[in-house]
Each structure stands twice: as structure tokens, then as C-alpha cells.
XYZ file of C-alpha atoms in Angstrom:
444
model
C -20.223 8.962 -15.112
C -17.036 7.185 -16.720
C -15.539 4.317 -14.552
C -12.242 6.459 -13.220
C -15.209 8.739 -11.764
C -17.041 6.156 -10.133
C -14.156 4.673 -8.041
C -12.950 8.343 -7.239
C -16.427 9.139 -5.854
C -16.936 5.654 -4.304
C -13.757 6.339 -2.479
C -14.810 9.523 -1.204
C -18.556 8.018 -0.189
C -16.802 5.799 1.731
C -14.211 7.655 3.533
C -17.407 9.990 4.421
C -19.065 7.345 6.050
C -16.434 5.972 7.667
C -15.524 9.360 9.195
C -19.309 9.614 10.187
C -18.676 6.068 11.739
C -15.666 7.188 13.838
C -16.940 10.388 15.279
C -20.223 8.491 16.739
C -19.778 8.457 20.989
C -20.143 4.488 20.623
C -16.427 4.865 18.745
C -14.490 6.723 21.043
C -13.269 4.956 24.441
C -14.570 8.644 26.301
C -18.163 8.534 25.227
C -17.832 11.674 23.731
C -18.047 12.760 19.626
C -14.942 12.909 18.155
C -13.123 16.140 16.264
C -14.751 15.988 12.793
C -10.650 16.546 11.164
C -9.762 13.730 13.381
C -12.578 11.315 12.487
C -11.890 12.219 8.681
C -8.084 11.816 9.152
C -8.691 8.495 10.194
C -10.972 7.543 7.785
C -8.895 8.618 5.270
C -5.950 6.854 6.715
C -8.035 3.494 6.771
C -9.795 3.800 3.393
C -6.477 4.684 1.348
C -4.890 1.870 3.713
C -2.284 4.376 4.841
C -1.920 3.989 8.733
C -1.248 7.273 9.874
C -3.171 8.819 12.927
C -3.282 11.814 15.077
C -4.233 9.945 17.889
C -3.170 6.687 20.003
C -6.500 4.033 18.267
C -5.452 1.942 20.539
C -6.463 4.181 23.735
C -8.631 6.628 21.623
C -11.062 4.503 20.121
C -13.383 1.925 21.930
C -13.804 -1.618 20.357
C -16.649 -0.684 18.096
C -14.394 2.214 16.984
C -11.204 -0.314 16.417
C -14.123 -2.537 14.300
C -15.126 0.543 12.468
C -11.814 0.981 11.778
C -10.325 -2.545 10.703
C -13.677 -2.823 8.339
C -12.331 0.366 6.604
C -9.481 -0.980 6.276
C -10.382 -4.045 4.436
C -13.191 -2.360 2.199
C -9.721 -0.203 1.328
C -7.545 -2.813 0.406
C -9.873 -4.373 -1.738
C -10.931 -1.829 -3.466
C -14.093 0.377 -3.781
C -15.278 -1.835 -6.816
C -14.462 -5.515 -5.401
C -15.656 -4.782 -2.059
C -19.388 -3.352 -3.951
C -18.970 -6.791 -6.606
C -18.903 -8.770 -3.110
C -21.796 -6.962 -1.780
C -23.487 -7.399 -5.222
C -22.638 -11.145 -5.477
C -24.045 -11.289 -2.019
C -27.403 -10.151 -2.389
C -27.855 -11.774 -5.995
C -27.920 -8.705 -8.028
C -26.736 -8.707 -11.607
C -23.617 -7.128 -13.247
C -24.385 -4.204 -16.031
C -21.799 -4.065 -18.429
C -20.924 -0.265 -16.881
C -20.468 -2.355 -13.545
C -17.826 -4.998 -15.241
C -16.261 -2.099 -17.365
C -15.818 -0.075 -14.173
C -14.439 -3.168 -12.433
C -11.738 -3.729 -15.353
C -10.776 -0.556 -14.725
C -10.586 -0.933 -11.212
C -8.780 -4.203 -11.410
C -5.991 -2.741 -13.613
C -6.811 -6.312 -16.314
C -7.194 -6.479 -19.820
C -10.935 -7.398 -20.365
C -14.233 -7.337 -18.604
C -14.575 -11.468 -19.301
C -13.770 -13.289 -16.025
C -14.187 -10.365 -13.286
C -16.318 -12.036 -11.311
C -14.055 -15.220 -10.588
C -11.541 -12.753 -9.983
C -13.477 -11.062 -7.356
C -13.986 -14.435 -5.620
C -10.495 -15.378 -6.452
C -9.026 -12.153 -4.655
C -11.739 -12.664 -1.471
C -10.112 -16.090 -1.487
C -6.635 -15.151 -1.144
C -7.713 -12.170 0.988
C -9.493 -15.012 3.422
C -6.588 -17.041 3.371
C -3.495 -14.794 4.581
C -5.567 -13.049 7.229
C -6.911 -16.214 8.761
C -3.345 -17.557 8.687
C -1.867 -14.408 10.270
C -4.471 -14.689 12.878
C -3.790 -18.198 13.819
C 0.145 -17.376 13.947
C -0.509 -14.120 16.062
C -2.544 -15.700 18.568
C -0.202 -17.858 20.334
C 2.308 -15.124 20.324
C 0.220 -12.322 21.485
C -1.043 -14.333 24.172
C 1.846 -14.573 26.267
C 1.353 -10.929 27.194
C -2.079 -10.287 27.281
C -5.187 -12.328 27.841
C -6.563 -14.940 24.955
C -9.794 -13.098 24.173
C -7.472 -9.864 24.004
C -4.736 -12.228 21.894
C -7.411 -13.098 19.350
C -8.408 -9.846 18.534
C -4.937 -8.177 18.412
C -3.674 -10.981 16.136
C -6.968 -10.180 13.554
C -6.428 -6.611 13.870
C -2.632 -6.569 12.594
C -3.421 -9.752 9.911
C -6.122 -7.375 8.501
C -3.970 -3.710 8.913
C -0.215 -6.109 7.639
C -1.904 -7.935 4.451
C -3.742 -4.482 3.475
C -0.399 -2.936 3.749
C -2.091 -0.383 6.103
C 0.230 0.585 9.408
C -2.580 1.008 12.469
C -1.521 -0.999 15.860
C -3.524 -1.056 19.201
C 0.159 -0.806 20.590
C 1.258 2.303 21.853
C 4.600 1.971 20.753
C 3.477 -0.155 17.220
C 5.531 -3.074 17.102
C 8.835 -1.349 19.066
C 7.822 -3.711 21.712
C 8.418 -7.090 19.447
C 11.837 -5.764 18.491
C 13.372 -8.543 19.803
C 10.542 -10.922 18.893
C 11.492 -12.230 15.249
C 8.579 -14.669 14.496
C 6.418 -11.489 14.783
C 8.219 -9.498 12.476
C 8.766 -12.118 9.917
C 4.815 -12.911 9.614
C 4.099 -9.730 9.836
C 6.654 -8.630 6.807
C 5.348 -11.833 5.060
C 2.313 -10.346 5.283
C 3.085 -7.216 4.045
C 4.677 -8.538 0.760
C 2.274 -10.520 -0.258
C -0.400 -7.916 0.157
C 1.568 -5.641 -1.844
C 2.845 -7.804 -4.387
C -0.411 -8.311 -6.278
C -3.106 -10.879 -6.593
C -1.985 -11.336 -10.181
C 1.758 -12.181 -8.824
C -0.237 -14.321 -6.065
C -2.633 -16.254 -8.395
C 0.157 -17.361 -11.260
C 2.371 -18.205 -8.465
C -0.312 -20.666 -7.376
C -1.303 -22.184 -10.815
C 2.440 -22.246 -11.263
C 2.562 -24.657 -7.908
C -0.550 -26.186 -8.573
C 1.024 -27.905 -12.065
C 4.190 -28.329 -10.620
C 2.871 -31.051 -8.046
C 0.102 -32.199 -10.143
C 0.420 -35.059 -12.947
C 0.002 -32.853 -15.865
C 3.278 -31.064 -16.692
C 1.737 -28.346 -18.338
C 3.993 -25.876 -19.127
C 3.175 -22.056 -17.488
C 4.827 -19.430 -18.966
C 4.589 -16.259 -16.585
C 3.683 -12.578 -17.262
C 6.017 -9.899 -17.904
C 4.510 -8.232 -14.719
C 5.141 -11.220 -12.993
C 8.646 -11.873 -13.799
C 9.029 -7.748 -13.311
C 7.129 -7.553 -9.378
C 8.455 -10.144 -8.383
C 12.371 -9.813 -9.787
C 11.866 -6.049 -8.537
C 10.793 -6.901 -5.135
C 13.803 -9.332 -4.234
C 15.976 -6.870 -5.306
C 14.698 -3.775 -3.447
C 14.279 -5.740 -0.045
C 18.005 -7.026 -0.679
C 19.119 -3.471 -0.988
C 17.103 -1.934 1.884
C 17.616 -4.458 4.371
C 21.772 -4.199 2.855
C 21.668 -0.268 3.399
C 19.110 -0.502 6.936
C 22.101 -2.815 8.212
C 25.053 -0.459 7.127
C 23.402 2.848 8.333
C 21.752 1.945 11.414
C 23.698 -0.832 13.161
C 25.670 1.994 14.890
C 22.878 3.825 16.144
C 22.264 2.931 19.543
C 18.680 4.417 19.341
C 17.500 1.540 16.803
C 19.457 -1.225 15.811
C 22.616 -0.700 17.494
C 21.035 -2.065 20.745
C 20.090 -5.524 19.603
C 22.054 -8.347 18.818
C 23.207 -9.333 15.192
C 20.665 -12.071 14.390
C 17.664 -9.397 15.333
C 19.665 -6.265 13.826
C 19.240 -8.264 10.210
C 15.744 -9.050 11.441
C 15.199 -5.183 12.065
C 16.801 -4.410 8.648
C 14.740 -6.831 6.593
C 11.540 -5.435 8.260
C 12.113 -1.978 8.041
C 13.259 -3.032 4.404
C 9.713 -4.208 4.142
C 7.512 -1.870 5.682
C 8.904 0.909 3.857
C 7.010 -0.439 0.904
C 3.666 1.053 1.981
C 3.043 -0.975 5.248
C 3.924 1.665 7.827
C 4.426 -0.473 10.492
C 7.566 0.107 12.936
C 9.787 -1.900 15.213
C 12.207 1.016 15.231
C 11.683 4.778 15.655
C 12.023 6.130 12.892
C 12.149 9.396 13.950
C 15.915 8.876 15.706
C 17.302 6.987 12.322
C 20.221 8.725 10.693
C 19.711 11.173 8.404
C 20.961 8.267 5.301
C 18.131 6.149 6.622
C 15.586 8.383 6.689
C 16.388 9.170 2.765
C 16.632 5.519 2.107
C 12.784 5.200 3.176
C 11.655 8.133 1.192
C 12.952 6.631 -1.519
C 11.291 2.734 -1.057
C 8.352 4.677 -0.057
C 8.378 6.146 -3.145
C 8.266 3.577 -4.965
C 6.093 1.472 -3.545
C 4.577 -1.696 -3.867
C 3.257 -3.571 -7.014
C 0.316 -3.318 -9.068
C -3.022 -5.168 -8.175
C -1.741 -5.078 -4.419
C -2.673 -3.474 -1.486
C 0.012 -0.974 -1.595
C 0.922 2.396 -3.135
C 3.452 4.478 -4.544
C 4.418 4.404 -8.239
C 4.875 0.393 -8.046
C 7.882 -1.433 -8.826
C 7.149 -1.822 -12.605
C 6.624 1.697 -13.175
C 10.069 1.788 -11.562
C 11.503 -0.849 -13.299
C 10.250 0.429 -17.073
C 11.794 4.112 -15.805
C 15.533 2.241 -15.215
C 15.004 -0.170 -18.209
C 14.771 3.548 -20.199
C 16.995 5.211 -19.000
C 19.932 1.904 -19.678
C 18.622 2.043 -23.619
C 19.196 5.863 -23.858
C 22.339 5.255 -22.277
C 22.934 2.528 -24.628
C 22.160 4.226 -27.672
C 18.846 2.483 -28.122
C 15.736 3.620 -29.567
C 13.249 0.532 -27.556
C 13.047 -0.652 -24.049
C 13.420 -4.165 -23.671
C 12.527 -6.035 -20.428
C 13.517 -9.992 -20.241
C 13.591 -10.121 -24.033
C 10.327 -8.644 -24.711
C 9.726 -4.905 -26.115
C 7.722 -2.663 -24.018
C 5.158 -0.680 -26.136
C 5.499 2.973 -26.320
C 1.924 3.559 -24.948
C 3.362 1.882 -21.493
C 6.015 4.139 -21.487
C 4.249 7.397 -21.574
C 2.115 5.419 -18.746
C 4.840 4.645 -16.679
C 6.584 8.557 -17.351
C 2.844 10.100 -16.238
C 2.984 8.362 -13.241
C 6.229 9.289 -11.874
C 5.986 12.838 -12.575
C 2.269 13.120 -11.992
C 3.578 11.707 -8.691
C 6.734 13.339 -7.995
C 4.198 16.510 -8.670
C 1.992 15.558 -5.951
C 4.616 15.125 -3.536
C 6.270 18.399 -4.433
C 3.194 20.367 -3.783
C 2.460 18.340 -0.854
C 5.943 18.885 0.845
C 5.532 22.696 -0.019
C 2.082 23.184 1.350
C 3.284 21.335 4.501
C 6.323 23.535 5.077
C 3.988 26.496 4.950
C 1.144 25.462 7.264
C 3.839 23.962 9.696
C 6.848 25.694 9.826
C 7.848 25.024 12.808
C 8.999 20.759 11.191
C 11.954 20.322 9.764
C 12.064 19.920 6.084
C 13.095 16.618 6.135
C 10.542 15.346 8.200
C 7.772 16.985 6.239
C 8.995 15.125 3.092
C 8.925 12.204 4.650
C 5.343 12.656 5.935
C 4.140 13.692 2.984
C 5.933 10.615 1.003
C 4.448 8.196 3.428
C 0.926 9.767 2.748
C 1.257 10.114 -1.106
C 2.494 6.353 -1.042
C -0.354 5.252 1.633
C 3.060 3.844 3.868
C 1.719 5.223 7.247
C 5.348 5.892 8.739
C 6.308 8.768 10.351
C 9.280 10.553 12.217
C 6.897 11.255 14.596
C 4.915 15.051 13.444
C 1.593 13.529 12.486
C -0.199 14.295 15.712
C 1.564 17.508 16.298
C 0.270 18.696 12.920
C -1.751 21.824 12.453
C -5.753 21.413 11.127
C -4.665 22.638 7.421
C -1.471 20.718 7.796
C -4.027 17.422 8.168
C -6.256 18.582 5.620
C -3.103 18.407 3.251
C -2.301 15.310 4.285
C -5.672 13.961 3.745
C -6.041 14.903 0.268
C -2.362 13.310 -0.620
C -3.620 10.510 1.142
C -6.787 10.036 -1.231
C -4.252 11.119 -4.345
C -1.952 8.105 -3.545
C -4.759 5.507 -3.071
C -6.932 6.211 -6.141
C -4.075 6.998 -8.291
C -2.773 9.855 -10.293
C -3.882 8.399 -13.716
C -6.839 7.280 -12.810
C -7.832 10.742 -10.990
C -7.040 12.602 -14.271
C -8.894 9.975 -15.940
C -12.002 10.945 -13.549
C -11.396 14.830 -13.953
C -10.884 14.756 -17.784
C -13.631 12.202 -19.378
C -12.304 12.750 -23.176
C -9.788 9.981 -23.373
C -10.516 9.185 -27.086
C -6.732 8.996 -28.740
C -6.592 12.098 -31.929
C -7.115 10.983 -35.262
C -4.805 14.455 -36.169
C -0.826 13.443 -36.975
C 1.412 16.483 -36.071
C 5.050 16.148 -37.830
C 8.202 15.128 -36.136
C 10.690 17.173 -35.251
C 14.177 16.899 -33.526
C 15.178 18.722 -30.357
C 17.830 18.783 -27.822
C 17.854 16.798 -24.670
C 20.578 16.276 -22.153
């Protein structure tokens, strides 16, 4: 098998098991097996890092279940290949050069050289926000609820927030901490820096680590540095900008709180929207603006190498920097003074169409199994699923059994990828040696 085939199938061996896992009597608060669509939907859900559920997890499933569950989670955020390279560094076994090739690929990096100390690099970081968001949570959980309670609330959101994933034990998700900013602000931390990329995460840190050491080496960052992180800042600004204007009027989500926590509100819903899928507002009684807002941010996601999906925010950013040159009368895309190869381009043009595709087809199939939803809340379900976001208006649990099966597979699209599932389907990759001519056609 090629490497795109190996994480595809990984994915789906794990999702399998996991389902297996969650339909067990020990998972289920009732004692009882669980619905075999259910258990999958979850699985699913946790393994792509998605967050949306047909059922309440925190009444539905027991504590082993909610274990099952947050392990999924965190084998999903990872990664089918660096969670096996942990389990292989574990036990002492060797790489094969098909295991390094495979997890290049899976890593998204140039060479096979160094994978391993990224694999420990990325458990690192993974280690380190968690265990920070647990120790933040804890006080602030515990004035509600008991401290052995507190504890395992505050690891169950670090480990769903950081792996941009959207499950809560809440009821209500996080509606309840509306008016509880420190939650919401480690909670969006969280969220960005899980879906900003380890690669953002790890220059960032060298780029500290010589600025307060004695050596004033000069760092010069990557062009997908400069471009996730530049991207980022300037989608929250505009969400939590347009969250604000839309919503502060509506009495059913932010009009109700006071200014300080209506920017709050607007800055979080600014960030979950980029694959997290957690909520401190309903979004199913947002204005009709808002709701279009999301689709779009879910959309486009978070940033390669993170925990996140949708088409990331350098595919998005290489789609706007083409579309100024054509306007321009320019025949190369130039981002911060460097040229972006042509190869890149086609890359980044694939994905959003190969993507807005799969959402097409996903939105259709939904408005025929469930045609009693309103169109506009079946797009956004099937966004959130195709981007692995995990918010909904409210329809996931009300869905019919082929309505979650769709889901399910849009889920697994989103997480693996649309490239790399091609690249799994059709194995001949090699580029032609044959050179058609050129011709000129119209366009526009």
C-alpha cells in the first residue's frame, strides 16, 4: 500500500475500534449496548476531532465511555501516524523507511530526516497545553462541582479545546460560562494554538528561545509561518468585528450580556468557528448573517499541521493572493515578496474545489434524507462536519440513520483530507513525461 492508503485505512481501523469501544455496556451510563450508528457517529466524531453527537456524552456515556472517548480524541488530533510512531517509540521497535515515508506524508514536511524528533517534539507541545489547560480549569470548575469532578472536567475540555474537537460533559456546552471570561479565553487559547500548527508553534519557540538567549542568531521564519499566523489575526479580527455587529442586538445570544462579555462572546465564537465546535451561544437562534459568517470561517478552517480542518488558512490565503494578480494583470502570485510555485497553486485550487465538492454533495444528500431541516441549517451541518468544527444549529440528534451515515463519511472526508484521499484511491502519482501544446481560451 502507498502512504495516503495507509493513513486512510489507519483512520478507518481506528474509528472501528473506537465505535466497538463505545457500544460495550461498560460505556454507556444504562448498562446497556449502545445503537451501532450511534457508537460509530461518535467515533467518527472523536477520531476526525469533530465534536458532533447525537446524544448528551455527558449523561449518555459512563466514565469509561467519556475515557474511551477523550483517548479517541487525542489519537485523532495527533494523527493516525504520530500516535502509531509513539506507540512504536514506546515499545522499541524500529522505523522502515515505508514507516518514515508514510510519516512525511502524514506530517505534511519536506523530508523523512528528523521525523522522529518531530514526533517527540509534537507529544511535547501536545503535553504541555493540555496539562496547562488542566491546571487553569481546575480552580474554575471547582467552584461548581466537586474537586475530583473539577479535575476531570478541566482534562476533558484541555484534551477536546487543544484537539480542536467540540465534546463537553455540559449539557448546555459552555452556554453556562457565558458570563465566565477566563473560561472562554483559555479555552479559545486553546483552540488556536491547536489549530495553528506545530510548525507555527515550534518556530515561534526557537524564535523566543534566541531572542532571550545570548546568541543573537538571526531566525528567519517560513512562508507558512508568516502566512498562518498573519491569516489567523486577521480572520479572528474580522469574525469577532462581524459576531459583535450582527449579534449584539439579539437578545437570544449576545444581546443579553454586558459589553465587556459581548466582545468576549464575539472573540470566542470568532474562534471556535475555526474547527473547535465549542459554544457559549446557541447557535441555532443567531441571525441569519451570523449563521453565514460561520459557514464561511468554518470553511476555511484552521492551519496546516494543526488539529483542525477545513481548507486551512494558506490554501485560503494563496486563493486571494490569485485572484489580486489576475486582477492586477499578473501572470505569478507573490506572497510577502516570495513567488509561489505553480505546483502549490494547482494544490491549493484542488483543495478548494475538491472541497467545495464535498460539501455540495453533502448538503444535497442531507436535504434529501431530511427534508423536513431547513436548507440553511443542513449547510451548516454539513460544513461543520466536512471542516471537523462540531457546531450545530441544533439538527444533529434529530437526524435520520442515512442522514448520520452522510454525515459520517463527510466527517472522515474532512479529517483525512481531500488530496490525500485521492492520493489513497488513485496510487499512480508519477508526473507525465508527455508535453501537450498551449493553447489560449476564454475566461471571465
Amino acid at each position: 500500500m502507498n502512504p495516503a492508503r495507509t493513513i486512510c485505512l489507519g483512520f478507518l481501523a481506528v474509528i472501528t475500534f473506537g465505535a466497538f469501544l463505545l457500544m460495550l455496556p461498560l460505556s454507556s451510563s444504562s448498562g446497556n449496548w449502545s445503537n451501532p450508528i450511534t457508537s460509530l457517529f461518535t467515533s467518527t466524531s472523536a477520531v476526525c476531532v469533530t465534536g458532533l453527537s447525537v446524544v448528551d456524552v455527558g449523561k449518555f456515556y459512563s466514565f469509561w465511555g467519556q475515557l474511551f472517548l477523550v483517548v479517541l480524541v487525542q489519537v485523532g488530533g495527533l494523527g493516525y501516524m504520530t500516535a502509531t510512531s509513539v506507540l512504536m517509540i514506546l515499545i522499541g521497535r524500529r522505523f522502515s523507511l515505508r514507516d518514515k515515508v508514510t510519516l512525511q506524508q502524514s506530517l505534511d514536511t519536506t523530508g523523512i530526516r528528523g521525523g522522529l524528533q518531530l514526533v517527540k517534539s509534537i507529544i511535547a507541545v501536545t503535553m504541555l497545553f493540555e496539562l496547562t489547560g488542566v491546571l487553569v480549569l481546575i480552580p474554575i470548575f471547582n467552584q461548581k462541582m466537586s474537586f475530583i469532578d473539577s479535575v476531570w472536567q478541566a482534562i476533558f475540555h484541555s484534551v477536546n479545546a487543544f484537539n480542536n474537537a467540540g465534546f463537553s460533559l455540559f449539557t448546555d456546552n459552555l452556554m453556562s460560562y457565558v458570563n465566565t471570561p477566563v473560561v472562554s479565553i483559555i479555552i479559545g487559547l486553546l483552540i488556536i494554538f491547536g489549530g495553528i500548527g506545530y510548525q507555527v508553534i515550534l518556530e515561534g519557540y526557537l524564535w523566543l528561545r534566541t531572542k532571550f538567549s545570548r546568541d543573537r542568531e538571526y531566525i528567519s521564519f517560513s512562508l507558512t509561518f508568516c502566512v498562518a499566523v498573519s491569516t489567523t489575526i486577521a480572520l479572528l479580527l474580522f469574525g469577532t468585528i462581524f459576531f459583535w455587529l450582527t449579534e449584539f442586538n439579539n437578545s437570544e445570544t449576545l444581546g443579553k450580556l454586558p459589553l465587556f462579555d459581548q466582545i468576549i462572546g464575539a472573540w470566542f465564537q470568532s474562534v471556535t468557528t475555526r474547527t473547535a465546535g465549542f459554544n457559549t451561544i446557541d447557535n441555532g437562534k443567531m441571525t441569519v448573517t451570523g449563521i453565514f459568517i460561520t459557514i464561511a470561517l468554518m470553511f476555511i478552517g484552521a492551519s496546516p499541521g494543526g488539529t483542525g480542518g477545513g481548507i486551512k488558512t494558506t490554501t485560503a490565503r494563496i486563493l486571494a493572493s490569485c485572484t489580486s494578480a489576475a486582477l492586477q494583470g499578473r501572470d505569478e502570485v507573490t506572497i510577502y515578496k516570495l513567488q509561489v510555485p505553480n505546483g502549490l497553486i494547482l494544490k491549493a485550487v484542488g483543495v478548494a474545489v475538491g472541497s467545495l465538492f464535498t460539501v455540495i454533495c453533502s448538503t444535497g444528500l442531507l436535504s434529501l434524507t431530511d427534508r423536513n431541516i431547513s436548507f440553511i441549517s443542513i449547510l451548516f451541518e454539513a460544513t461543520s462536519a466536512f471542516a471537523t468544527v462540531g457546531l450545530s444549529t441544533g439538527i444533529t440528534s434529530s437526524l435520520s440513520w442515512a442522514g448520520q451515515l452522510v454525515i459520517i463519511a463527510t466527517m472522515y472526508i474532512g479529517r483525512v483530507g481531500i488530496l490525500l484521499l485521492m492520493a489513497a484511491i488513485f496510487t499512480d502519482t508519477r508526473p507525465s513525461l508527455i508535453k501537450y501544446p498551449k493553447e489560449s481560451m476564454l475566461v471571465g
